[in-house]
Amino acid sequence: MANFLLEVLSPSDAATLDGFRDALVIVNDKVKHLKNELVLSLESCFGSFDSDIYRVSSWFVEVHGVDEEASKLSEKLSTEKFAQSISTEELGFVQEEIASCSSNIQLLKGLVEVVQNLESADPSDIYTASKRLRKSKDCLSELIKEFFEFERVEWVKGLQTAIISQIYETYDLAMNEWNTKFQFEHNTLVIDPEIGKCDIANLVETLRNLNYFPKHYERFCEQFWEELLSKASTPYYTVRITLPNLKNSKKPILQTDIAVNANNSESPPESILDAAVNFGSPSTILIHVKKLDSPIVEASVVFKNIHRLLGQLSQVFAGKVEMMRTMGEILGPKLINQLSTKCLKSLILQESKGSKERARENILHLHDFKENLRDINFRMSDETTFDEFESNFDGLFMRQVREDTLAHARVLIKANIHHTTETIPYENSIHVNSNSDERSMLHNSPYLLQSYTISRSIAAMVELLQDHLENYPEDFLLISNTFNMFIGIVNIPKHDSDSKDFIPLSAVLIHNNCMFLAQHAETTFPMCEDTVPLLRSKATQAFTYMMKSIRTHLNGMISLAMASLDEETQEIKSKRRHHFQSIAVEFEKLDRIFKTVLPSRPWREALATLVDHTLNEICSKVLTCEDISANTANELADSFTKLGVETSQVFKKDGLTPREVDGIVSKLVPKWQRFRMLTFILTASMRDIQDKWVNGCGPLSFCFTAEEIRKLVRALFQNTDHRAAFLASIK
């Protein structure tokens, strides 16, 4: 063909238009012939699959020769001498023909190049194969864009399928290579950069050429997060890195430069180390995240863990800066969220224990941590959380102090209230001077002058609030919130069915706790005066519940003691005496328990109320009886006498005579004389009763109404004329 062009373009006739056209016609004929032959070969190879790919790639030399012929014609056309020898119209026509011929040649060259790259993509060299497959795929895509009708041709589809199939095969080999270099298992990553047929840099480029790297690297980052980084960014794990020992490949070097608890500084398990050492290459690197027995308490240690973990990966990816940047874009938001929820708040704020200086020191560690990550190109797209943490440190620190104080106070409020201590309110008030007039004012309240029992946790809560107010004098709101939280948490049952394990002693302690806090709300924390009515109201509710609960219990005991009065068997009498004795024992027990909890005066008044209620209930039970035998009356009188004697002992003071004790009880218990008179009536004769009634003017008239006396007379005495006359006289 070249010799033919020399003849066509010889100086004798090449300058003529006819000679140029003849040469162009010959080139076009060759192009058409090659095109037909090449298409037939492509159809045979990728359409019907009758021939192999080597037949197509053999057309390269012929297509290249035609391309050179067309290039020489194009160069001749562009010479000034030839352009001046023809008209402008003829020149334009020839240029169009040359352009059409060149276009067909480029199409042929592109097809041959696609097939050649596909043919030379040897899977044994995945890096080179990936580059050629990429060229083949890109070239075919460009041809399809330029000659869009290609997409409808069957052999083009077959060619595309062959390229994709080869890409899949190469990708599988590349993935096997990657999985050999990077192995995850049980919070451990084993890396061997030198194993396999290509290094990490070429392996990354291979995946890029195959257009699988972004998706694959994202999965790798996610796995790296799940196995290692998510754990290293919490206070519960530490990082251990085992590097190869170049002097002796059988012994790995354990890198551990982070100070943690000695009990927690264990290296990875020996089985893991052995697996790493015997993995097949002295270049093996082992990264292990170890769970600690107790959490880390310093934020700087967590930051160092993360930096060492990412720093080691950065060294493995040396020369591939974009890989760490991409990892930062993928894992940065997760890392920030993990640190903000499990590290920054707990280690920088909570572990500072209210020390602002210590918290500020940790803020400096946070700043250094961000800079260290930038140095290894791990750039997080949004560091707003870190920046806000630094800029709003004062507000965040104060908020954390409040949260910690409220959380501590909540624990104290919900603690076991039965762990008690004895206290005097004004001695715990920081605003009361023992030598001031304020102390004399407290003497006006008998309740405040006597020792009483409160829960230790509530006393500790007041001390906690005092310390907080001393450190932060302006933070009145927290004190008020704590008191309101106490009011909201402490619950008093309204009904016995709701009480469950809520015993009367619990109610008394709640009463004391509320009164104790109310006192402090008035003196120690005057900013909480608005809670005083609520606290006292809750104290009243607790005390009321306690009284109601005890009365209910006593009513049950009274019902048992007064049951079956019409039966006079020895067994019934024995049970009745036992029940009355149990009532007296119950008063003694209540007195023994509550006199150490409540101040003496309130408890004496409460005990007197309970005794009064009990005696009145007993009297009411007797008054409901229609017939009481003489034996039963004597038995009841005997039981009542013993009950009265034993009950009066709970009001006894040292040095008092029985008469003086009886006088005190009569003042404290309104129904005491009624009970004494009922005991008298049960064993008295009708004449004795008449003498005490004295037509409604005697001692009995102060304790019983006329109707009640008539009921007792009817129940105790037989129906005789004498009884009828006496009943008629009672008005």
XYZ file of C-alpha atoms in Angstrom:
731
model
C 0.000 0.000 0.000
C 2.816 2.405 0.770
C 4.381 1.790 -2.691
C 1.018 2.469 -4.240
C 0.811 5.855 -2.517
C 4.273 6.831 -3.721
C 3.104 6.218 -7.238
C -0.169 8.098 -6.764
C 1.503 11.046 -5.055
C 4.526 11.316 -7.385
C 5.533 14.862 -8.393
C 4.272 14.318 -11.916
C 0.604 13.887 -11.111
C 0.021 14.211 -7.353
C -0.677 17.862 -7.660
C -3.724 17.186 -9.793
C -7.140 16.787 -8.192
C -7.937 13.655 -10.202
C -4.842 11.871 -8.997
C -5.656 12.743 -5.361
C -9.198 11.518 -5.733
C -8.032 8.247 -7.254
C -5.744 7.691 -4.281
C -8.543 8.515 -1.857
C -10.899 6.079 -3.596
C -8.348 3.322 -3.257
C -7.933 4.057 0.501
C -11.703 4.114 1.007
C -12.033 0.779 -0.752
C -9.396 -0.687 1.529
C -11.204 0.717 4.589
C -14.513 -0.745 3.469
C -12.910 -4.100 2.818
C -11.213 -4.109 6.230
C -14.415 -2.991 7.910
C -16.393 -5.826 6.343
C -13.749 -8.374 7.247
C -13.392 -7.059 10.802
C -17.133 -7.006 11.374
C -17.412 -10.567 10.127
C -14.643 -11.596 12.523
C -16.314 -9.775 15.429
C -19.660 -11.378 14.619
C -18.002 -14.770 14.461
C -16.142 -14.235 17.736
C -18.689 -12.386 19.905
C -21.946 -13.070 18.074
C -21.978 -16.717 17.139
C -18.816 -17.592 19.075
C -17.457 -19.620 16.099
C -13.882 -18.264 16.258
C -11.514 -17.037 18.945
C -10.397 -13.556 19.864
C -6.957 -13.903 18.240
C -8.490 -13.684 14.726
C -9.837 -10.202 15.487
C -6.652 -8.850 17.029
C -4.674 -9.958 13.918
C -6.280 -7.134 11.933
C -4.227 -4.588 13.889
C -1.362 -4.381 11.326
C -3.645 -3.889 8.344
C -5.779 -1.268 10.062
C -2.632 0.535 11.177
C -1.337 0.558 7.568
C -4.544 2.045 6.191
C -4.423 4.652 8.935
C -0.926 5.711 7.810
C -2.099 6.005 4.149
C -5.021 8.194 5.126
C -2.746 10.368 7.278
C -0.412 11.008 4.318
C -3.358 12.025 2.119
C -4.562 14.369 4.837
C -1.087 15.903 5.128
C -0.933 16.407 1.322
C -4.324 18.041 1.320
C -3.149 20.544 3.892
C -0.130 21.716 1.819
C -0.348 25.209 0.374
C 0.669 24.120 -3.137
C -2.149 21.601 -3.418
C -4.726 23.945 -1.906
C -3.930 26.642 -4.531
C -4.247 24.176 -7.414
C -7.983 23.512 -6.862
C -11.041 25.575 -6.222
C -12.509 26.206 -2.794
C -15.575 24.104 -3.577
C -13.500 21.148 -4.679
C -11.245 21.511 -1.647
C -14.205 21.337 0.716
C -15.541 18.233 -1.024
C -12.206 16.457 -0.748
C -11.895 17.446 2.936
C -15.274 15.872 3.701
C -14.238 12.638 2.004
C -10.954 12.571 3.929
C -12.830 13.196 7.211
C -15.291 10.366 6.482
C -12.428 8.006 5.681
C -10.578 8.991 8.866
C -13.707 8.454 10.921
C -14.106 4.914 9.607
C -10.450 4.200 10.250
C -10.722 5.459 13.841
C -13.694 3.182 14.345
C -11.694 0.214 13.107
C -8.711 1.193 15.261
C -10.948 1.526 18.298
C -12.512 -1.892 17.793
C -9.151 -3.534 17.273
C -7.778 -1.762 20.368
C -10.742 -2.938 22.463
C -10.182 -6.518 21.409
C -6.405 -6.290 21.775
C -6.686 -5.016 25.368
C -9.225 -7.714 26.163
C -6.936 -10.358 24.650
C -3.843 -9.169 26.534
C -5.606 -8.905 29.950
C -3.810 -11.792 31.629
C -5.496 -12.577 35.015
C -2.199 -13.823 36.409
C -1.075 -10.170 36.495
C -4.155 -8.516 37.959
C -2.644 -5.025 38.035
C -1.764 -4.976 34.295
C -4.967 -6.828 33.422
C -7.051 -4.241 35.259
C -5.430 -1.379 33.323
C -6.069 -3.041 29.959
C -9.611 -4.009 30.845
C -10.281 -0.452 31.870
C -8.932 0.810 28.535
C -10.974 -1.767 26.665
C -14.149 -0.873 28.508
C -13.615 2.890 28.222
C -12.776 2.661 24.503
C -15.871 0.606 23.766
C -18.005 3.045 25.756
C -16.640 5.946 23.696
C -17.351 4.102 20.448
C -20.902 3.394 21.569
C -21.402 7.062 22.419
C -20.057 8.112 19.006
C -21.799 5.368 17.022
C -24.941 4.896 19.091
C -26.333 2.288 16.692
C -23.658 -0.069 18.049
C -25.789 -0.876 21.086
C -28.271 -2.721 18.887
C -25.622 -4.948 17.309
C -25.437 -8.451 18.775
C -21.660 -8.851 18.551
C -21.226 -5.534 20.426
C -23.326 -6.937 23.244
C -21.222 -10.072 23.187
C -18.042 -7.978 23.333
C -19.416 -6.059 26.319
C -20.279 -9.324 28.052
C -16.759 -10.656 27.459
C -15.214 -7.522 28.955
C -17.484 -7.618 32.000
C -16.811 -11.318 32.501
C -13.066 -10.674 32.404
C -13.509 -7.787 34.879
C -15.402 -10.078 37.267
C -12.684 -12.700 37.071
C -9.962 -10.147 37.723
C -11.986 -8.616 40.559
C -12.346 -12.014 42.253
C -8.595 -12.465 42.088
C -8.043 -8.956 43.436
C -10.452 -9.598 46.308
C -8.662 -12.794 47.204
C -5.422 -10.830 47.239
C -6.972 -8.131 49.452
C -8.450 -10.641 51.884
C -5.050 -12.265 52.140
C -3.428 -8.963 53.080
C -6.198 -7.824 55.470
C -7.884 -10.352 57.776
C -10.473 -9.425 60.440
C -11.372 -11.754 63.291
C -12.557 -11.193 66.865
C -11.572 -7.528 67.293
C -8.294 -8.222 65.519
C -6.875 -7.119 62.164
C -3.921 -9.043 60.714
C -2.100 -7.153 57.932
C 0.651 -8.570 55.704
C 1.616 -5.973 53.074
C 4.161 -8.236 51.328
C 2.137 -11.391 50.832
C 0.626 -11.969 47.393
C 1.673 -10.978 43.841
C 1.274 -7.192 44.106
C 1.747 -4.606 46.807
C -1.072 -2.672 48.491
C -0.662 0.411 46.258
C -1.013 -1.628 43.034
C -3.864 -3.604 44.565
C -5.719 -0.375 45.296
C -5.107 0.813 41.724
C -6.326 -2.540 40.428
C -9.628 -2.086 42.247
C -9.851 1.486 40.981
C -9.297 0.349 37.379
C -12.055 -2.219 37.781
C -14.303 0.533 39.218
C -14.905 -1.475 42.403
C -12.668 0.353 44.824
C -15.180 2.875 46.321
C -17.719 0.188 47.157
C -15.098 -2.267 48.396
C -13.220 0.320 50.467
C -16.444 1.482 52.062
C -17.115 -2.109 53.178
C -13.562 -2.341 54.486
C -14.035 0.874 56.471
C -17.303 -0.383 57.906
C -15.662 -3.623 58.981
C -12.724 -1.692 60.428
C -15.226 0.362 62.407
C -17.188 -2.613 63.697
C -14.188 -4.713 64.686
C -11.752 -2.085 65.941
C -12.428 1.636 65.800
C -15.902 1.604 67.386
C -14.446 -0.170 70.398
C -11.213 1.808 70.574
C -13.254 5.028 70.772
C -14.824 3.980 74.095
C -13.286 3.816 77.581
C -13.736 0.043 77.745
C -11.025 -1.100 75.318
C -7.336 -0.587 74.708
C -5.297 -0.997 71.500
C -2.409 -3.450 71.167
C -0.271 -3.413 68.019
C 2.223 -6.202 67.264
C 4.848 -5.194 64.689
C 7.280 -7.545 62.925
C 10.746 -7.931 64.437
C 13.148 -7.431 61.553
C 16.019 -9.044 63.486
C 14.081 -12.131 64.449
C 10.869 -12.762 62.560
C 9.778 -15.485 64.983
C 9.229 -13.036 67.814
C 6.790 -10.193 67.292
C 7.249 -6.848 69.000
C 4.286 -5.736 71.127
C 3.821 -1.976 70.849
C 2.160 -0.599 73.994
C 2.913 2.948 74.971
C -0.417 3.869 76.560
C -0.615 3.975 80.343
C -3.570 1.952 81.602
C -4.327 -0.031 84.688
C -1.699 -2.696 85.230
C -4.415 -5.325 85.463
C -5.637 -4.349 82.019
C -2.376 -4.103 80.114
C -2.516 -7.655 78.838
C -1.303 -8.399 75.342
C -3.480 -10.177 72.770
C -4.041 -13.884 73.407
C -1.099 -16.141 72.583
C -3.182 -17.978 69.995
C -3.643 -14.757 68.066
C 0.029 -13.881 68.299
C 0.988 -17.337 67.112
C -1.390 -17.053 64.196
C 0.130 -13.704 63.262
C 3.714 -14.935 63.507
C 3.077 -18.135 61.605
C 0.956 -16.437 59.006
C 3.659 -16.860 56.424
C 5.567 -13.577 56.292
C 7.868 -11.698 58.666
C 6.073 -8.519 57.613
C 2.868 -9.412 59.464
C 1.272 -6.627 61.551
C -1.338 -7.488 64.182
C -3.774 -4.894 65.541
C -5.871 -6.074 68.475
C -8.518 -4.273 70.529
C -8.602 -5.681 74.070
C -11.542 -5.320 76.459
C -10.503 -3.928 79.850
C -11.519 -5.195 83.262
C -12.274 -1.642 84.367
C -12.923 1.383 82.132
C -10.374 4.044 81.274
C -10.792 7.223 83.312
C -8.621 9.599 81.266
C -9.781 11.024 77.946
C -6.203 11.356 76.696
C -5.784 7.561 76.821
C -8.808 7.031 74.579
C -7.519 9.682 72.169
C -4.133 7.943 72.022
C -5.817 4.603 71.376
C -7.660 6.032 68.378
C -4.598 7.865 67.058
C -2.375 4.776 67.285
C -4.991 2.627 65.570
C -5.510 5.041 62.665
C -1.833 5.952 62.573
C -0.828 2.332 62.017
C -3.316 2.045 59.167
C -1.947 5.287 57.708
C 1.525 3.747 57.636
C 0.178 0.675 55.862
C -1.424 2.947 53.246
C 1.715 5.077 52.902
C 1.682 7.031 49.644
C -2.102 6.765 49.383
C -3.199 9.916 51.148
C -6.664 9.775 49.606
C -7.384 6.476 51.373
C -7.156 8.001 54.839
C -9.133 11.011 53.647
C -11.829 8.729 52.289
C -11.865 6.791 55.552
C -12.263 10.081 57.401
C -15.266 10.953 55.244
C -16.847 7.530 55.835
C -16.059 6.969 59.504
C -15.653 10.568 60.689
C -19.351 11.120 61.516
C -19.518 7.800 63.384
C -16.348 8.561 65.316
C -17.606 12.002 66.303
C -20.954 10.594 67.412
C -19.279 7.788 69.376
C -16.908 10.150 71.141
C -19.595 12.708 71.898
C -21.917 10.099 73.440
C -19.475 7.731 75.168
C -16.286 9.639 75.745
C -16.367 13.410 75.727
C -19.170 13.764 78.225
C -18.194 10.881 80.473
C -14.419 11.307 80.515
C -13.974 15.046 80.089
C -16.933 16.254 82.130
C -18.066 13.459 84.436
C -14.622 12.140 85.354
C -13.465 15.644 86.190
C -15.469 15.266 89.423
C -16.430 18.931 89.296
C -12.814 20.096 88.770
C -12.824 22.723 86.070
C -9.032 22.692 85.770
C -8.987 18.965 85.094
C -11.748 19.314 82.524
C -9.864 22.131 80.750
C -6.766 19.951 80.592
C -8.817 17.292 78.821
C -10.076 19.936 76.375
C -6.441 20.556 75.409
C -6.052 16.823 74.807
C -9.091 16.984 72.519
C -7.508 19.795 70.507
C -4.245 17.838 70.151
C -6.255 14.772 69.134
C -7.862 16.640 66.238
C -4.472 17.911 65.064
C -2.975 14.419 65.249
C -5.738 13.038 63.055
C -5.181 15.804 60.517
C -1.482 14.922 60.431
C -2.336 11.407 59.224
C -4.881 12.859 56.734
C -7.881 11.468 58.625
C -10.018 14.541 58.095
C -13.550 14.466 59.410
C -15.960 16.385 57.236
C -17.784 18.009 60.155
C -15.989 18.773 63.414
C -18.748 21.057 64.668
C -19.359 18.850 67.691
C -15.720 19.097 68.780
C -15.598 22.827 68.082
C -18.787 23.462 70.035
C -17.457 21.350 72.877
C -14.404 23.588 73.087
C -16.185 26.923 72.558
C -19.109 26.130 74.888
C -16.973 24.470 77.522
C -18.134 26.637 80.446
C -21.794 26.029 79.726
C -21.317 22.307 79.108
C -19.240 21.937 82.253
C -21.867 23.667 84.378
C -24.622 21.587 82.798
C -22.696 18.423 83.573
C -22.157 19.501 87.169
C -25.914 20.034 87.487
C -26.686 16.687 85.877
C -24.244 14.881 88.144
C -25.589 16.628 91.231
C -29.204 15.890 90.301
C -28.339 12.276 89.462
C -26.564 11.884 92.798
C -29.475 13.517 94.595
C -31.914 11.204 92.824
C -29.941 8.167 93.981
C -30.007 9.487 97.541
C -33.749 10.155 97.390
C -34.431 6.617 96.153
C -32.007 5.018 98.627
C -33.126 2.852 101.540
C -34.802 5.272 103.936
C -34.410 2.858 106.850
C -30.695 3.601 107.141
C -31.125 6.392 109.630
C -29.291 8.970 111.646
C -30.295 11.253 114.499
C -30.238 14.964 113.892
C -31.283 18.375 115.163
C -32.319 20.672 112.301
C -30.689 23.917 113.351
C -27.317 22.265 113.962
C -27.177 21.405 110.264
C -28.138 24.843 109.023
C -25.221 26.894 107.744
C -27.219 30.080 108.199
C -27.880 29.686 111.930
C -25.331 30.999 114.377
C -25.467 29.232 117.741
C -24.843 32.570 119.490
C -27.379 34.579 117.500
C -30.990 35.433 118.099
C -31.935 32.946 115.446
C -31.240 30.067 117.790
C -33.527 31.511 120.425
C -36.254 31.736 117.786
C -35.928 28.018 117.172
C -36.640 27.319 120.826
C -40.185 28.479 120.206
C -40.795 25.219 118.343
C -40.729 22.180 120.650
C -40.439 19.955 117.588
C -37.154 21.526 116.494
C -35.588 21.373 119.946
C -35.788 17.595 120.181
C -33.685 15.045 118.416
C -35.439 12.993 115.799
C -34.481 10.419 113.209
C -34.120 10.988 109.478
C -32.739 8.916 106.621
C -28.985 9.116 106.182
C -29.436 9.554 102.455
C -31.545 12.698 102.976
C -28.954 14.146 105.336
C -26.322 13.367 102.695
C -28.453 15.056 100.042
C -28.615 18.257 102.084
C -24.838 18.167 102.529
C -24.484 17.647 98.773
C -26.620 20.710 98.067
C -24.730 22.761 100.643
C -21.425 21.882 98.972
C -22.847 22.718 95.550
C -24.167 26.065 96.729
C -20.833 26.835 98.318
C -18.994 26.109 95.046
C -21.600 27.734 92.772
C -23.396 30.410 94.853
C -25.524 31.595 91.939
C -26.974 28.214 91.032
C -30.193 28.534 93.038
C -32.247 26.761 90.400
C -30.594 23.380 90.990
C -31.439 23.488 94.697
C -35.077 24.222 93.912
C -35.160 21.491 91.250
C -33.769 18.980 93.741
C -36.453 19.770 96.312
C -39.156 19.508 93.653
C -37.649 16.212 92.492
C -37.899 14.902 96.054
C -41.545 15.939 96.218
C -42.212 14.218 92.882
C -40.421 10.963 93.684
C -41.630 10.369 97.244
C -45.083 8.844 97.036
C -47.575 8.243 99.839
C -50.196 5.524 99.212
C -53.792 6.699 99.512
C -55.206 3.260 100.253
C -53.916 0.214 102.098
C -54.349 -1.848 98.938
C -51.803 0.412 97.216
C -49.286 0.305 100.041
C -47.604 -3.041 99.165
C -44.429 -3.013 101.322
C -44.962 0.521 102.553
C -44.942 0.012 106.328
C -45.880 2.657 108.931
C -42.245 3.151 109.876
C -41.528 4.176 106.285
C -44.294 6.748 106.509
C -42.847 8.164 109.735
C -39.377 8.456 108.202
C -40.824 10.185 105.156
C -42.619 12.548 107.515
C -39.356 13.352 109.284
C -37.457 13.711 106.015
C -40.032 16.158 104.692
C -39.963 18.228 107.881
C -36.162 18.181 107.849
C -36.087 19.465 104.274
C -38.777 22.039 105.014
C -36.618 23.394 107.845
C -33.621 23.668 105.520
C -35.753 25.241 102.808
C -36.511 28.053 105.270
C -33.029 28.506 106.689
C -30.215 26.958 104.647
C -31.795 27.393 101.222
C -34.117 30.417 101.427
C -34.485 30.369 97.647
C -36.630 27.237 98.104
C -39.221 28.733 100.436
C -41.932 28.022 97.885
C -41.439 24.278 98.483
C -42.031 24.508 102.246
C -45.864 24.178 102.047
C -45.514 21.224 99.676
C -43.003 19.491 101.927
C -45.111 19.994 105.028
C -48.195 18.815 103.182
C -46.404 15.632 102.169
C -45.212 15.201 105.758
C -48.824 15.477 106.911
C -49.904 12.919 104.297
C -47.241 10.493 105.484
C -48.181 10.929 109.131
C -51.873 10.552 108.331
C -51.181 7.351 106.429
C -49.149 6.011 109.323
C -51.961 6.685 111.778
C -54.558 5.238 109.450
C -52.495 2.123 108.847
C -51.977 1.501 112.562
C -55.666 2.130 113.324
C -56.658 -0.399 110.676
C -54.343 -2.950 112.256
C -55.697 -2.233 115.731
C -59.281 -2.541 114.517
C -58.506 -6.040 113.301
C -57.070 -6.984 116.686
C -60.113 -5.515 118.485
C -62.480 -7.471 116.267
C -60.697 -10.706 117.119
C -60.723 -9.923 120.850
C -64.445 -9.032 120.939
C -65.614 -11.887 118.726
C -67.883 -14.675 120.026
C -68.862 -13.018 123.328
C -71.844 -15.345 123.575
C -69.544 -18.376 123.739
C -67.997 -19.282 127.075
C -65.802 -22.261 126.307
C -62.383 -22.358 127.866
C -60.709 -22.175 124.465
C -62.633 -19.057 123.456
C -61.841 -17.368 126.754
C -58.149 -18.164 126.379
C -58.051 -16.723 122.856
C -59.925 -13.620 124.013
C -57.430 -12.944 126.818
C -54.587 -13.481 124.363
C -56.015 -10.979 121.881
C -56.442 -8.297 124.547
C -52.910 -8.919 125.719
C -51.736 -8.585 122.085
C -53.289 -5.108 121.928
C -51.281 -4.020 124.971
C -48.114 -5.567 123.501
C -48.790 -3.741 120.227
C -48.826 -0.391 122.041
C -45.578 -1.254 123.769
C -44.001 -2.215 120.451
C -45.215 0.938 118.728
C -43.873 3.024 121.568
C -40.522 1.260 121.486
C -40.140 1.770 117.736
C -41.494 5.241 117.169
C -40.230 7.037 120.248
C -36.728 6.706 118.754
C -37.908 8.076 115.410
C -40.285 10.913 116.239
C -39.711 13.686 118.783
C -41.246 12.704 122.089
C -44.064 15.253 122.162
C -45.496 14.487 118.669
C -45.215 10.777 119.308
C -46.916 11.011 122.719
C -49.765 12.849 121.091
C -49.961 10.327 118.261
C -49.805 7.382 120.683
C -52.531 8.947 122.800
C -54.694 9.273 119.683
C -54.191 5.597 118.869
C -54.985 4.503 122.424
C -58.056 6.740 122.452
C -59.235 5.202 119.185
C -58.691 1.668 120.513
C -60.552 2.253 123.766
C -63.424 3.922 121.975
C -63.684 0.991 119.565
C -63.761 -1.461 122.479
C -66.506 0.538 124.173
C -68.489 0.644 120.958
C -68.179 -3.130 120.537
C -69.494 -3.703 124.092
C -72.393 -1.312 123.530
C -73.511 -3.302 120.503
C -73.949 -6.474 122.593
C -77.557 -7.275 123.501
C -76.803 -9.888 126.154
C -73.639 -10.275 128.234
C -73.466 -13.079 130.761
C -72.028 -12.499 134.199
C -69.024 -14.714 133.451
C -68.320 -12.889 130.218
C -68.689 -9.527 131.919
C -66.219 -10.514 134.633
C -63.818 -11.837 132.041
C -64.059 -8.643 129.989
C -63.600 -6.491 133.053
C -60.518 -8.442 134.023
C -59.072 -8.115 130.472
C -59.942 -4.401 130.344
C -58.245 -3.791 133.663
C -55.050 -5.466 132.534
C -55.189 -3.632 129.215
C -55.587 -0.311 130.983
C -52.705 -0.963 133.368
C -50.331 -2.150 130.650
C -51.306 0.610 128.230
C -50.799 3.340 130.832
C -47.195 2.171 131.234
C -46.256 3.573 127.811
C -47.017 7.057 129.182
C -45.173 6.517 132.431
C -42.259 8.733 133.348
C -39.612 8.061 135.921
C -40.591 8.960 139.492
C -44.341 9.091 138.913
C -46.860 7.236 141.074
C -49.639 5.162 139.492
C -52.172 7.867 140.364
C -50.032 10.508 138.648
C -49.657 8.277 135.612
C -53.419 7.791 135.512
C -53.871 11.530 135.634
C -51.479 12.064 132.725
C -53.217 9.381 130.677
C -56.619 10.911 131.435
C -55.411 14.222 130.002
C -53.837 12.694 126.901
C -56.550 10.102 126.125
C -60.061 11.610 126.043
C -61.788 8.197 126.119
C -59.708 6.900 129.046
C -62.347 7.599 131.699
C -65.087 6.170 129.475
C -63.088 2.952 129.254
C -62.486 2.933 133.026
C -66.169 3.476 133.711
C -67.105 0.694 131.274
C -64.799 -1.646 133.207
C -66.546 -0.595 136.406
C -70.043 -1.182 134.923
C -69.184 -4.704 133.766
C -68.694 -5.910 137.387
C -70.949 -3.450 139.237
C -74.359 -4.138 140.672
C -77.413 -2.263 139.508
C -77.363 -0.259 142.737
C -73.720 0.733 142.119
C -74.603 1.894 138.635
C -77.541 3.906 139.983
C -75.236 5.524 142.488
C -72.806 6.549 139.748
C -75.551 7.743 137.421
C -77.459 9.856 139.899
C -80.250 10.750 137.487
C -77.735 11.929 134.874
C -75.636 13.973 137.271
C -73.088 11.395 138.428
C -69.704 10.413 137.048
C -71.207 8.026 134.505
C -73.065 10.884 132.847
C -69.735 12.404 131.779
C -68.782 9.271 129.874
C -72.034 7.759 128.610
C -75.338 8.982 127.323
C -78.638 7.843 128.830
C -79.293 5.566 125.875
C -75.872 3.918 126.260
C -76.515 3.284 129.991
C -79.873 1.704 129.147
C -78.161 -0.600 126.586
C -75.593 -1.711 129.117
C -78.208 -2.363 131.812
C -80.356 -4.438 129.416
C -77.295 -6.464 128.326
C -75.923 -7.096 131.825
C -79.041 -7.653 133.957
C -82.045 -9.896 133.740
C -85.475 -8.469 133.006
C -86.890 -7.742 136.462
C -89.145 -5.112 137.920
C -86.140 -3.510 139.515
C -84.365 -3.271 136.136
C -87.513 -1.901 134.523
C -87.811 0.756 137.194
C -84.167 1.727 136.781
C -84.446 1.883 133.001
C -87.491 4.063 133.337
C -85.576 6.430 135.569
C -82.719 6.876 133.109
C -83.497 9.978 131.084
